[in-house]
Short mmCIF file of C-alpha atoms in Angstrom, two decimals:
data_model
loop_
_atom_site.label_atom_id
_atom_site.label_comp_id
_atom_site.label_asym_id
_atom_site.label_seq_id
_atom_site.Cartn_x
_atom_site.Cartn_y
_atom_site.Cartn_z
CA MET A 266 20.17 8.94 2.91
CA ASP A 267 21.57 11.70 5.10
CA LEU A 268 20.47 15.29 4.45
CA ASN A 269 21.96 18.44 5.92
CA GLU A 270 19.91 20.32 8.52
CA ARG A 271 18.78 23.05 6.15
CA THR A 272 17.52 20.55 3.59
CA LYS A 273 15.77 18.55 6.30
CA LYS A 274 13.91 21.64 7.51
CA VAL A 275 12.79 22.52 3.99
CA LEU A 276 11.57 18.95 3.36
CA GLN A 277 9.67 18.90 6.66
CA ALA A 278 8.11 22.28 5.88
CA VAL A 279 6.96 21.12 2.44
CA ILE A 280 5.39 17.95 3.84
CA ASP A 281 3.80 19.72 6.82
CA SER A 282 2.33 22.35 4.49
CA TYR A 283 1.07 19.78 2.00
CA ILE A 284 -0.58 17.71 4.75
CA GLN A 285 -2.37 20.83 5.96
CA THR A 286 -3.48 22.22 2.58
CA GLY A 287 -3.50 19.36 0.10
CA SER A 288 -2.12 21.76 -2.49
CA PRO A 289 1.31 21.64 -4.17
CA ILE A 290 3.81 23.76 -2.26
CA GLY A 291 5.93 26.40 -3.99
CA SER A 292 9.02 28.24 -2.79
CA THR A 293 7.09 31.51 -2.37
CA VAL A 294 4.63 29.84 0.04
CA LEU A 295 7.53 28.46 2.10
CA ALA A 296 9.32 31.80 2.20
CA LYS A 297 6.17 33.50 3.53
CA SER A 298 5.09 30.76 5.95
CA TYR A 299 8.43 29.81 7.54
CA ASP A 300 11.30 31.85 8.92
CA PHE A 301 14.10 30.22 6.94
CA SER A 302 15.96 33.48 6.28
CA LEU A 303 16.38 32.16 2.75
CA SER A 304 15.29 33.68 -0.54
CA SER A 305 12.64 32.09 -2.73
CA ALA A 306 15.35 31.29 -5.27
CA THR A 307 17.43 29.42 -2.68
CA LEU A 308 14.38 27.51 -1.47
CA ARG A 309 13.51 26.67 -5.07
CA ASN A 310 17.02 25.24 -5.59
CA ILE A 311 16.77 23.13 -2.43
CA MET A 312 13.36 21.81 -3.50
CA ALA A 313 14.79 20.97 -6.92
CA GLU A 314 17.57 18.98 -5.20
CA LEU A 315 14.99 17.15 -3.09
CA GLU A 316 13.09 16.34 -6.26
CA GLU A 317 16.24 14.94 -7.89
CA MET A 318 16.77 12.75 -4.82
CA GLY A 319 13.21 11.43 -5.09
CA PHE A 320 11.72 13.08 -1.99
CA LEU A 321 9.46 15.51 -3.88
CA MET A 322 7.77 15.59 -7.28
CA HIS A 323 5.86 17.91 -9.59
CA PRO A 324 2.21 16.93 -9.99
CA HIS A 325 1.36 17.54 -13.65
CA THR A 326 2.53 21.01 -14.69
CA SER A 327 2.10 22.63 -11.26
CA ALA A 328 4.77 25.06 -10.12
CA GLY A 329 4.58 23.57 -6.63
CA ARG A 330 5.81 20.22 -5.35
CA VAL A 331 4.28 17.40 -3.33
CA PRO A 332 5.93 14.64 -1.27
CA THR A 333 6.65 11.21 -2.74
CA GLU A 334 6.32 7.97 -0.78
CA LYS A 335 10.08 8.16 -0.27
CA GLY A 336 9.66 11.67 1.13
CA TYR A 337 6.95 10.54 3.54
CA ARG A 338 9.09 7.60 4.66
CA TYR A 339 12.01 9.90 5.47
CA TYR A 340 9.61 12.30 7.19
CA ILE A 341 8.27 9.56 9.47
CA ASP A 342 11.61 7.90 10.17
CA SER A 343 13.81 10.98 10.57
CA LEU A 344 11.93 14.27 10.81
CA ILE A 345 8.98 13.96 13.20
CA SER A 346 9.36 13.14 16.86
CA PHE A 347 6.85 10.98 18.66
CA ASP A 348 6.08 10.98 22.34
CA ARG A 349 3.33 9.36 24.35
CA ASP A 350 1.83 12.58 25.64
CA THR A 351 -1.90 12.60 24.90
CA GLN A 352 -2.15 16.39 24.97
CA GLY A 353 -3.27 16.58 21.34
CA ILE A 354 -6.28 14.31 21.88
CA THR A 355 -7.21 15.05 25.50
CA ASP A 356 -10.57 16.61 24.60
CA GLN A 357 -11.71 13.38 22.94
CA LEU A 358 -10.55 10.88 25.54
CA ASP A 359 -13.92 10.85 27.30
CA GLN A 360 -15.09 8.67 24.40
CA ALA A 361 -12.92 5.92 25.86
CA SER A 362 -15.63 5.14 28.41
CA SER A 363 -17.53 3.27 25.67
CA LEU A 364 -14.75 0.66 25.64
CA GLN A 365 -15.20 -0.28 29.28
CA GLY A 366 -18.39 -2.37 29.24
CA GLY A 367 -19.90 -5.19 27.25
CA ASP A 368 -18.47 -8.40 25.88
CA LEU A 369 -15.29 -8.77 23.81
CA HIS A 370 -17.16 -8.31 20.52
CA HIS A 371 -18.59 -5.00 21.77
CA ILE A 372 -15.17 -3.79 22.93
CA MET A 373 -13.60 -4.59 19.55
CA GLU A 374 -16.36 -2.76 17.67
CA GLU A 375 -16.11 0.25 19.97
CA ALA A 376 -12.31 0.30 19.66
CA SER A 377 -12.54 0.49 15.85
CA GLN A 378 -15.01 3.40 16.15
CA PHE A 379 -12.80 5.05 18.78
CA LEU A 380 -9.82 4.92 16.40
CA ALA A 381 -11.95 6.35 13.60
CA LYS A 382 -13.23 9.25 15.71
CA LEU A 383 -9.82 10.26 17.02
CA SER A 384 -7.96 9.88 13.72
CA ARG A 385 -10.81 11.01 11.45
CA HIS A 386 -9.92 8.11 9.17
CA THR A 387 -10.87 4.41 9.17
CA GLY A 388 -10.15 2.34 12.28
CA VAL A 389 -9.44 -1.40 12.12
CA VAL A 390 -9.15 -3.83 15.02
CA VAL A 391 -8.34 -7.54 14.97
CA ALA A 392 -9.76 -9.53 17.88
CA PRO A 393 -7.17 -11.32 20.03
CA ALA A 394 -5.64 -14.37 18.42
CA GLU A 395 -6.68 -17.66 19.97
CA PRO A 396 -4.27 -20.58 20.31
CA GLU A 397 -4.25 -22.54 17.06
CA GLY A 398 -6.39 -25.65 17.28
CA THR A 399 -5.32 -29.10 16.20
CA PHE A 400 -7.09 -31.62 14.02
CA LYS A 401 -9.36 -34.03 15.92
CA HIS A 402 -11.60 -35.85 13.47
CA ILE A 403 -13.01 -35.77 9.96
CA GLU A 404 -16.12 -37.60 8.86
CA PHE A 405 -17.74 -38.13 5.46
CA VAL A 406 -21.47 -38.84 5.22
CA ARG A 407 -22.97 -40.07 1.96
CA LEU A 408 -26.20 -38.32 0.96
CA ARG A 409 -28.29 -38.47 -2.20
CA GLY A 410 -26.57 -39.12 -5.50
CA ASN A 411 -22.99 -37.88 -5.52
CA GLN A 412 -23.44 -35.56 -2.54
CA VAL A 413 -21.18 -35.98 0.48
CA LEU A 414 -21.25 -34.05 3.78
CA ILE A 415 -17.79 -33.29 5.18
CA ILE A 416 -17.65 -32.77 8.95
CA PHE A 417 -14.35 -31.24 10.09
CA VAL A 418 -13.71 -31.09 13.88
CA THR A 419 -10.82 -29.52 15.85
CA ASN A 420 -9.77 -30.01 19.48
CA THR A 421 -11.03 -26.50 20.31
CA GLY A 422 -14.59 -27.47 19.37
CA THR A 423 -14.65 -25.79 15.95
CA VAL A 424 -16.96 -27.77 13.65
CA LEU A 425 -17.32 -27.14 9.94
CA ASN A 426 -20.03 -28.86 7.90
CA LYS A 427 -19.57 -28.61 4.16
CA LEU A 428 -21.79 -30.20 1.51
CA VAL A 429 -19.94 -31.12 -1.70
CA GLU A 430 -20.92 -32.62 -5.05
CA LEU A 431 -18.49 -35.27 -6.34
CA ASP A 432 -17.95 -36.52 -9.89
CA GLU A 433 -18.57 -40.13 -8.87
CA GLN A 434 -20.39 -42.07 -6.19
CA PHE A 435 -18.70 -43.62 -3.12
CA THR A 436 -20.22 -46.16 -0.76
CA GLN A 437 -20.49 -45.18 2.89
CA HIS A 438 -17.99 -47.96 3.64
CA GLU A 439 -15.44 -46.34 1.31
CA LEU A 440 -16.03 -42.95 2.94
CA VAL A 441 -15.55 -44.38 6.43
CA SER A 442 -12.29 -45.98 5.31
CA PHE A 443 -11.07 -42.68 3.90
CA SER A 444 -12.07 -40.87 7.11
CA SER A 445 -10.06 -43.37 9.18
CA TYR A 446 -7.10 -42.94 6.84
CA LEU A 447 -7.12 -39.13 7.24
CA ASP A 448 -7.68 -39.32 11.00
CA GLU A 449 -4.50 -41.34 11.26
CA GLU A 450 -2.56 -39.14 8.82
CA LEU A 451 -3.56 -35.82 10.41
CA GLU A 452 -3.81 -36.72 14.10
CA HIS A 453 -2.66 -33.93 16.49
CA GLN A 454 -1.49 -31.67 13.66
CA THR A 455 -2.25 -27.94 13.77
CA LEU A 456 -4.65 -26.52 11.20
CA THR A 457 -1.72 -24.98 9.33
CA GLU A 458 0.02 -28.37 9.25
CA VAL A 459 -3.21 -30.08 8.14
CA HIS A 460 -3.54 -27.57 5.33
CA GLN A 461 0.02 -28.26 4.16
CA ARG A 462 -0.30 -32.05 4.55
CA LEU A 463 -3.49 -32.17 2.49
CA LEU A 464 -1.78 -30.14 -0.20
CA GLU A 465 1.05 -32.68 -0.25
CA LYS A 466 -1.40 -35.57 -0.44
CA LEU A 467 -3.19 -33.87 -3.33
CA ARG A 468 0.05 -33.87 -5.27
CA GLU A 469 0.71 -37.51 -4.42
CA GLU A 470 -2.68 -39.19 -4.81
CA LYS A 471 -3.72 -40.45 -8.23
CA ALA A 472 -6.55 -42.75 -7.18
CA SER A 473 -10.31 -42.18 -7.23
CA PHE A 474 -10.17 -40.36 -3.89
CA MET A 475 -8.51 -37.34 -5.57
CA ARG A 476 -11.76 -35.39 -5.90
CA LEU A 477 -12.77 -36.02 -2.30
CA LEU A 478 -9.29 -35.10 -1.10
CA GLU A 479 -9.52 -31.82 -3.04
CA GLN A 480 -12.85 -31.00 -1.39
CA THR A 481 -11.36 -31.83 2.02
CA TYR A 482 -8.49 -29.46 1.34
CA ARG A 483 -10.95 -26.68 0.49
CA ALA A 484 -12.89 -27.41 3.67
CA SER A 485 -9.68 -27.05 5.72
CA GLN A 486 -9.12 -23.69 4.02
CA GLU A 487 -12.54 -22.51 5.13
CA VAL A 488 -11.78 -23.41 8.76
CA GLN A 489 -8.81 -21.03 8.64
CA GLU A 490 -10.58 -18.30 6.65
CA ARG A 491 -13.57 -18.13 8.99
CA ASP A 492 -11.38 -16.03 11.29
CA SER A 493 -12.08 -13.04 9.02
CA ASP A 494 -15.12 -12.27 11.21
CA LYS A 495 -12.63 -11.24 13.90
CA LEU A 496 -11.85 -8.05 11.97
CA PHE A 497 -13.75 -4.89 12.96
CA ILE A 498 -13.77 -1.82 10.70
CA GLY A 499 -15.03 1.55 11.90
CA GLY A 500 -15.48 4.83 10.07
CA ALA A 501 -14.99 3.49 6.54
CA SER A 502 -17.42 6.11 5.21
CA GLN A 503 -15.08 8.86 6.40
CA MET A 504 -12.89 8.10 3.40
CA PHE A 505 -15.56 9.84 1.27
CA GLU A 506 -14.67 13.09 3.04
CA THR A 507 -11.04 12.92 1.87
CA PRO A 508 -10.32 14.82 -1.38
CA GLU A 509 -7.89 12.10 -2.47
CA PHE A 510 -10.79 9.64 -2.69
CA ALA A 511 -13.38 11.84 -4.37
CA ASP A 512 -12.85 9.73 -7.51
CA VAL A 513 -15.64 7.13 -7.71
CA ASP A 514 -13.42 4.41 -9.18
CA LYS A 515 -10.91 4.84 -6.38
CA MET A 516 -13.63 4.58 -3.78
CA ARG A 517 -15.09 1.51 -5.43
CA SER A 518 -11.67 -0.16 -5.42
CA LEU A 519 -11.10 0.79 -1.79
CA PHE A 520 -14.40 -0.64 -0.62
CA ARG A 521 -13.76 -3.84 -2.55
CA ALA A 522 -10.59 -4.10 -0.50
CA PHE A 523 -12.55 -3.57 2.73
CA ASP A 524 -14.97 -6.29 1.66
CA ASP A 525 -12.09 -8.74 1.29
CA LYS A 526 -11.50 -8.82 5.02
CA TYR A 527 -9.43 -11.99 4.93
CA LYS A 528 -6.55 -10.35 3.03
CA LEU A 529 -6.55 -7.38 5.39
CA LEU A 530 -6.60 -9.74 8.35
CA LYS A 531 -3.54 -11.56 7.00
CA LEU A 532 -1.67 -8.27 6.53
CA LEU A 533 -2.44 -7.19 10.09
CA ASP A 534 -1.49 -10.62 11.43
CA LYS A 535 1.96 -10.24 9.88
CA THR A 536 2.53 -7.05 11.85
CA SER A 537 1.47 -8.57 15.18
CA LYS A 538 4.91 -10.12 15.71
CA ALA A 539 6.72 -6.77 15.53
CA GLU A 540 6.88 -4.34 18.45
CA GLY A 541 5.96 -0.67 18.36
CA ILE A 542 3.99 1.31 15.79
CA LYS A 543 4.43 0.38 12.14
CA VAL A 544 3.61 2.67 9.21
CA PHE A 545 2.97 1.36 5.67
CA ILE A 546 2.96 4.18 3.12
CA GLY A 547 1.18 3.81 -0.21
CA SER A 548 2.65 0.94 -2.21
CA GLU A 549 4.50 -0.34 0.89
CA ASN A 550 1.08 -1.68 1.88
CA PRO A 551 0.51 -4.86 -0.18
CA PHE A 552 -3.18 -5.13 0.74
CA PHE A 553 -4.75 -2.34 -1.28
CA GLU A 554 -5.02 -2.57 -5.05
CA ILE A 555 -4.81 1.19 -5.28
CA GLN A 556 -2.05 3.48 -4.14
CA GLY A 557 -2.84 6.54 -2.06
CA CYS A 558 -3.53 4.76 1.25
CA SER A 559 -1.35 4.49 4.33
CA LEU A 560 -1.77 2.09 7.25
CA VAL A 561 -0.60 2.86 10.80
CA VAL A 562 -0.60 -0.29 12.95
CA GLY A 563 0.08 -1.20 16.57
CA ASN A 564 -0.47 -4.18 18.88
CA TYR A 565 -2.37 -4.59 22.12
CA GLN A 566 -1.61 -7.31 24.63
CA ALA A 567 -3.02 -8.74 27.85
CA GLY A 568 -1.06 -11.68 29.19
CA ASN A 569 -0.42 -14.05 26.29
CA VAL A 570 -3.32 -12.63 24.29
CA VAL A 571 -2.17 -10.44 21.38
CA GLY A 572 -4.26 -8.45 18.90
CA THR A 573 -3.68 -5.80 16.27
CA LEU A 574 -5.30 -2.44 15.57
CA GLY A 575 -4.66 0.46 13.26
CA VAL A 576 -5.83 3.34 11.09
CA ILE A 577 -6.25 3.38 7.30
CA GLY A 578 -6.21 6.76 5.61
CA PRO A 579 -4.80 8.68 2.67
CA VAL A 580 -1.04 9.01 2.27
CA ARG A 581 -1.56 12.70 3.08
CA MET A 582 -2.47 12.16 6.73
CA GLN A 583 -1.41 13.75 10.02
CA TYR A 584 1.08 11.00 10.80
CA LYS A 585 2.21 12.34 14.17
CA GLN A 586 -1.36 12.58 15.45
CA VAL A 587 -2.44 9.23 13.96
CA ILE A 588 0.61 7.45 15.41
CA GLN A 589 -0.25 8.98 18.78
CA VAL A 590 -3.89 7.81 18.48
CA VAL A 591 -2.89 4.24 17.55
CA ASP A 592 -0.32 4.07 20.36
CA TYR A 593 -2.76 5.44 22.93
CA THR A 594 -5.59 3.12 21.85
CA SER A 595 -3.32 0.06 21.90
CA ARG A 596 -2.22 0.88 25.48
CA LEU A 597 -5.82 1.60 26.51
CA LEU A 598 -7.11 -1.66 25.05
CA SER A 599 -4.24 -3.59 26.66
CA ARG A 600 -5.19 -2.13 30.04
CA ILE A 601 -8.93 -2.79 29.63
CA LEU A 602 -8.41 -6.40 28.54
CA GLY A 603 -5.82 -6.92 31.28
CA GLU A 604 -8.31 -5.74 33.90
CA ARG A 605 -11.00 -8.04 32.46
CA MET A 606 -8.62 -10.99 32.62
CA GLN A 607 -7.67 -10.13 36.19
CA ARG A 608 -11.31 -9.94 37.24
CA GLY A 609 -11.86 -13.34 35.66
CA ILE A 610 -8.93 -14.79 37.62
CA GLU A 611 -10.17 -13.29 40.88
CA ARG A 612 -13.62 -14.84 40.36
#
C-alpha cells in the first residue's frame, strides 16, 4: 500500500515514539516532539486514517495509538533505511574478541551471548549444518522378554541405540531377517528419505512386523531430532526486563517455547536458504505460541558451511539497531569461521 510522504512521516514518528516510550502516542505528543508544521487536529485526522488502513490501533480506551503488526511491517519494509555502518554499536565491539578462541561449540555459545549483549534481547545461533548422512545399517538385538535393542547407523558415524518394548516376542533369526530386509530397502538413502520410506512402509505393512517397523520409524525420527543440541540461546532472561513480558503467563509460555528447541531450530533452518536479513513480526513467526515476539534472522557462511543466527525480542524493539547487530554478527562469524577453515587447510 502506497502512502503519501506526509502520512509516511506521521506513521514513522508514531512508531519511533512508541518504540522509545512504550506508551500510546497521541496527536499532542507528536505535535510537540516533531516539527511537522501541522496542527494537532490535522495529525489526529492522519492518525485516524492510518488506523482505518490497519497501520495503527487504539489499545483499550486510550486516547493514543500504537502500531499494529501491519504498521511495523510497513515501517521495516518502507520507512527505515539500513546500512552496514557499525557506528551505533562501536563501543561494544570489543566484546567480539571472545568469539576468536576456543572450539566451535565455544564460538557458537559466545556468538549467542554477543547477540544478546548488543541487542539487549535474546540471541540465538544455529551451529553450521553438516552434510546430511545416509543410511548405512540397522540391527535388531533380542533381549529379555519382548525387549529389542535397535541400533541405527549412518555413513557419517552417527549411531543411535534405542531400547523398545514390543507387544510380542520375535526370535533373533526373525530380527536378523528384518534387519537384512531394511538394509536392502534403505541402502544409500538420506535420513530424510529413510524417514519418508519408513512412513510409506508403515502404511503398507499389515504383518506382525508392524510394531517393530513403527519403533524403527520413531528411532529414525530421533536421529534427525538430535540436531536440536546445535541451537545456542543467549540472554533469555533479558526478556524479564521487557514490560511486554511482565505477565507471568506470557513468560511461562515463552520459556516453554525456548525449551522446545527443535521447533525453533526448524524455523531457523527454513530461513537459511534466503539471503539477507529476515524479520518475522508477531504472528508472522509460526514458532511462538504467543504473539508479541519478533525474530530478526541472518545467515553466516564460510565456504560451503552455512548457519543461522538471530535475535528474539518483543514486537516493540529497535529494529534498525537489531538488524544492524544481526548483520554485523553474521559477517563477523563468517569471517572468523572462514579464517579457522583457512588455517586448517594451511596445516
